Short mmCIF file of C-alpha atoms in Angstrom, two decimals:
data_model
loop_
_atom_site.label_atom_id
_atom_site.label_comp_id
_atom_site.label_asym_id
_atom_site.label_seq_id
_atom_site.Cartn_x
_atom_site.Cartn_y
_atom_site.Cartn_z
CA MET A 18 110.28 86.82 95.75
CA SER A 19 111.80 82.99 94.97
CA GLU A 20 114.96 84.13 96.45
CA LEU A 21 113.51 85.43 99.80
CA ILE A 22 111.56 82.06 100.07
CA SER A 23 114.69 80.27 99.33
CA GLN A 24 116.45 82.37 102.28
CA ILE A 25 113.85 81.71 104.44
CA LYS A 26 113.71 77.91 104.01
CA ASP A 27 117.55 77.55 104.42
CA GLU A 28 117.26 79.33 107.67
CA PHE A 29 114.74 76.89 108.98
CA ILE A 30 116.92 74.02 107.96
CA GLN A 31 120.10 75.45 109.45
CA ASN A 32 118.07 76.03 112.77
CA ALA A 33 116.04 72.85 112.77
CA ASP A 34 116.29 70.71 116.03
CA PRO A 35 115.38 67.11 115.80
CA LYS A 36 114.10 66.81 119.54
CA THR A 37 112.10 69.93 118.98
CA LYS A 38 110.68 68.34 115.84
CA GLU A 39 109.64 65.06 117.48
CA SER A 40 108.24 66.95 120.51
CA ALA A 41 105.97 69.23 118.38
CA LYS A 42 104.48 66.02 116.49
CA ARG A 43 103.17 64.98 119.94
CA PHE A 44 100.74 68.02 119.95
CA PHE A 45 98.86 67.01 116.70
CA LYS A 46 96.59 64.01 115.90
CA GLU A 47 97.11 64.55 112.11
CA GLU A 48 100.47 64.37 110.14
CA ILE A 49 102.26 67.51 110.00
CA LEU A 50 105.32 69.02 108.18
CA VAL A 51 107.51 70.98 110.68
CA TYR A 52 111.23 71.59 110.57
CA GLY A 53 111.72 71.69 114.60
CA LEU A 54 112.08 75.22 115.53
CA SER A 55 110.92 77.22 118.78
CA SER A 56 108.29 79.83 118.42
CA LYS A 57 110.54 82.45 119.54
CA LYS A 58 113.10 81.35 117.08
CA THR A 59 110.37 81.41 114.09
CA ASN A 60 109.28 84.61 115.29
CA GLU A 61 113.09 85.99 114.93
CA ILE A 62 113.20 84.60 111.59
CA ALA A 63 109.78 86.24 110.67
CA LYS A 64 111.10 89.59 111.92
CA LYS A 65 114.37 89.24 110.19
CA PHE A 66 113.02 88.57 106.61
CA PHE A 67 109.93 90.75 106.82
CA PRO A 68 109.88 92.39 103.44
CA LYS A 69 108.88 96.04 104.55
CA ASP A 70 109.57 97.54 101.24
CA ASN A 71 107.26 95.44 99.47
CA SER A 72 103.37 96.28 98.80
CA LYS A 73 100.64 94.62 100.70
CA ALA A 74 99.70 92.61 97.55
CA GLU A 75 103.45 91.46 97.39
CA ILE A 76 103.62 90.37 101.06
CA PHE A 77 100.23 88.80 100.52
CA GLU A 78 101.58 86.69 97.53
CA LEU A 79 104.59 85.56 99.61
CA CYS A 80 102.31 84.63 102.48
CA THR A 81 100.44 82.29 99.85
CA ILE A 82 103.47 80.57 98.94
CA LEU A 83 104.56 80.21 102.48
CA PHE A 84 101.00 78.73 103.51
CA GLN A 85 101.15 76.51 100.35
CA SER A 86 104.44 74.88 101.76
CA GLY A 87 102.63 73.05 104.42
CA TYR A 88 105.19 73.31 106.95
CA ILE A 89 103.90 74.66 110.16
CA GLU A 90 106.92 77.33 110.70
CA GLU A 91 106.42 78.75 107.25
CA SER A 92 102.86 79.06 108.01
CA PHE A 93 103.60 81.13 111.05
CA ILE A 94 105.82 83.40 109.01
CA ALA A 95 102.57 84.15 106.80
CA CYS A 96 100.52 84.52 109.90
CA ASN A 97 102.92 87.02 111.47
CA TRP A 98 103.31 88.82 108.15
CA SER A 99 99.51 89.27 107.25
CA TYR A 100 98.95 90.57 110.82
CA ARG A 101 101.80 93.15 110.58
CA MET A 102 99.76 94.65 107.46
CA GLN A 103 96.73 95.28 109.86
CA LYS A 104 96.79 98.78 109.54
CA GLN A 105 96.76 98.35 105.53
CA PHE A 106 93.65 95.99 105.68
CA GLN A 107 90.77 96.65 103.42
CA PRO A 108 87.22 95.01 102.53
CA GLU A 109 88.60 93.24 99.69
CA ASP A 110 91.39 91.60 101.65
CA PHE A 111 88.59 89.03 103.10
CA ILE A 112 88.73 86.95 99.92
CA ILE A 113 92.47 86.43 100.34
CA PHE A 114 92.21 85.35 103.95
CA GLU A 115 89.10 83.09 103.25
CA ASN A 116 90.99 81.45 100.46
CA TRP A 117 93.79 80.80 102.82
CA VAL A 118 91.66 79.45 105.39
CA LYS A 119 89.88 76.99 103.00
CA ASN A 120 92.53 75.89 101.29
CA TYR A 121 95.87 75.76 103.13
CA ILE A 122 95.00 75.65 106.94
CA SER A 123 95.27 71.86 107.92
CA ASN A 124 95.97 72.17 111.76
CA TRP A 125 94.97 73.68 115.01
CA ALA A 126 98.19 75.91 115.46
CA THR A 127 98.01 77.41 112.17
CA CYS A 128 94.20 77.81 112.47
CA ASP A 129 94.23 79.54 115.85
CA THR A 130 97.44 81.50 115.06
CA PHE A 131 96.19 82.87 111.90
CA CYS A 132 92.42 83.47 113.14
CA ASN A 133 93.22 84.92 116.24
CA HIS A 134 95.29 87.76 115.04
CA THR A 135 94.88 88.57 111.23
CA ILE A 136 91.13 87.62 111.10
CA GLY A 137 90.24 88.80 114.48
CA GLU A 138 91.98 92.15 113.70
CA PHE A 139 90.04 92.35 110.38
CA ILE A 140 86.54 91.66 111.74
CA ILE A 141 87.11 94.24 114.45
CA LYS A 142 87.92 96.80 111.76
CA PHE A 143 85.03 95.62 109.27
CA PRO A 144 82.42 94.19 111.30
CA GLU A 145 80.17 93.64 108.43
CA PHE A 146 81.99 90.58 107.47
CA ILE A 147 81.18 88.72 110.47
CA ASN A 148 78.18 86.98 108.69
CA GLU A 149 80.90 85.47 106.53
CA LEU A 150 82.30 83.46 109.62
CA ILE A 151 78.85 82.47 110.39
CA LEU A 152 78.46 80.73 106.87
CA TRP A 153 81.70 79.13 107.71
CA THR A 154 80.03 76.92 110.24
CA ASP A 155 78.30 75.22 107.39
CA SER A 156 81.58 73.72 105.93
CA GLU A 157 82.42 70.12 105.91
CA ASN A 158 85.81 71.19 106.73
CA ARG A 159 86.74 70.98 110.49
CA TRP A 160 89.28 73.46 110.22
CA VAL A 161 86.81 76.24 108.46
CA LYS A 162 84.34 75.33 111.21
CA ARG A 163 86.81 75.91 114.03
CA ALA A 164 88.05 79.17 112.27
CA ALA A 165 84.59 80.61 112.55
CA ALA A 166 84.89 80.47 116.17
CA VAL A 167 88.39 81.21 117.09
CA SER A 168 88.26 84.27 114.79
CA LEU A 169 86.36 85.88 117.32
CA ILE A 170 88.81 85.28 120.17
CA MET A 171 90.37 88.64 120.27
CA PRO A 172 86.90 90.58 119.66
CA ALA A 173 85.46 88.61 122.35
CA ARG A 174 88.11 89.87 124.85
CA LYS A 175 87.10 93.51 123.90
CA GLY A 176 83.27 92.27 124.88
CA LEU A 177 82.19 92.30 121.17
CA PHE A 178 79.84 90.62 119.25
CA LEU A 179 78.25 88.76 121.80
CA GLU A 180 75.04 87.93 119.76
CA GLU A 181 77.11 86.60 116.66
CA ILE A 182 79.33 84.44 119.27
CA PHE A 183 75.89 82.86 120.29
CA GLN A 184 74.84 82.25 116.70
CA ILE A 185 78.13 80.60 115.91
CA SER A 186 77.83 78.38 118.88
CA ASN A 187 74.23 77.57 117.91
CA LYS A 188 75.44 76.35 114.49
CA LEU A 189 78.17 74.43 115.98
CA LEU A 190 76.54 73.31 119.17
CA LYS A 191 76.22 69.60 118.49
CA ASP A 192 79.18 69.22 116.10
CA GLN A 193 81.07 65.74 116.79
CA ASP A 194 84.63 67.09 115.95
CA ASP A 195 86.60 67.64 119.24
CA MET A 196 88.67 70.67 117.34
CA VAL A 197 85.26 72.25 116.42
CA GLN A 198 84.06 71.66 120.21
CA LYS A 199 87.32 73.04 121.66
CA GLY A 200 87.05 76.04 119.27
CA TYR A 201 83.64 77.23 119.95
CA GLY A 202 84.03 76.26 123.81
CA TRP A 203 87.17 78.68 123.77
CA MET A 204 85.18 81.13 122.09
CA LEU A 205 82.41 81.07 125.05
CA LYS A 206 85.07 81.08 127.68
CA VAL A 207 86.67 84.13 126.48
CA ALA A 208 83.22 85.88 125.89
CA SER A 209 82.26 84.99 129.60
CA GLN A 210 85.01 87.28 130.73
CA THR A 211 83.17 90.37 129.73
CA HIS A 212 79.75 88.42 129.75
CA GLN A 213 79.69 86.06 132.54
CA LYS A 214 75.94 86.17 133.18
CA GLU A 215 74.94 85.67 129.48
CA VAL A 216 77.25 82.93 128.88
CA TYR A 217 76.49 81.14 131.78
CA ASP A 218 72.73 81.22 131.05
CA TYR A 219 73.46 80.19 127.42
CA VAL A 220 75.58 77.13 128.60
CA LEU A 221 72.52 76.27 131.11
CA LYS A 222 70.22 76.57 128.53
CA ASN A 223 72.10 74.22 126.09
CA LYS A 224 74.04 71.86 128.18
CA LYS A 225 71.82 68.98 127.44
CA ASP A 226 72.76 69.38 123.89
CA MET A 227 76.58 70.66 124.20
CA PRO A 228 79.35 68.05 124.04
CA ARG A 229 81.27 68.11 127.37
CA THR A 230 84.28 68.94 125.89
CA ALA A 231 82.81 72.27 124.72
CA LEU A 232 81.18 72.78 127.83
CA ARG A 233 84.30 72.28 130.09
CA TYR A 234 86.04 74.84 127.96
CA ALA A 235 83.11 77.22 128.08
CA ILE A 236 82.93 77.31 132.11
CA GLU A 237 86.60 77.11 132.58
CA LYS A 238 86.85 80.74 133.89
CA MET A 239 83.73 80.76 135.99
CA PRO A 240 83.56 80.67 139.82
CA PRO A 241 83.57 76.88 141.24
CA GLU A 242 79.90 77.04 142.15
CA MET A 243 78.72 78.02 138.71
CA ARG A 244 80.92 75.32 137.02
CA LYS A 245 79.45 72.71 139.32
CA LYS A 246 76.02 73.62 138.43
CA ALA A 247 76.85 73.58 134.76
CA MET A 248 78.31 70.39 135.05
CA THR A 249 75.48 68.62 136.80
CA LYS A 250 73.34 66.63 134.24
#
């Protein structure tokens, strides 16, 4: 395992581009660790080194090591590999996924990449765990709270879990963190594409308490006249 991780790190170092590195940093308010690779190249490396002959447990162990490095590109490999195991997901995997979210995710890019795909797929497969996402909204960690919302992006595209989407939105409604606001606003926006009236009614009901950032995200895909009414103070 250590040899494989070393090979991946060497590949990142060899393909790192200083301009890409500096450009990437502009998308984050917090300090990030980044080699400087494009998403396309990172995905190519993920595919090249995927340990297809290893067990799920071994692959998840490798994912943990990759997450622990703190480098965004290494976290993207972990996100890619964990999602590749979706057909083998079992309920007990949630403990592993939750550990990654609570201990290793420290930026919006890793949060969204991991939660949109791996956790989103897991929740579709095991919907009984959606209550765990609702509990995440009580965290003091901004990324755990954002994860509670963005984990439902993919299910929302399928029209699923509208009641729970509103529960999570209620819990995060007045949060002052813009990363959290954008997260649950995005979730509502996606839900509005299959449940426009319900989301619109929710926004009108709560717009006095909803931060403008979240509100703008939530109504982005609605018709102009609906957006105008929602934005009226």
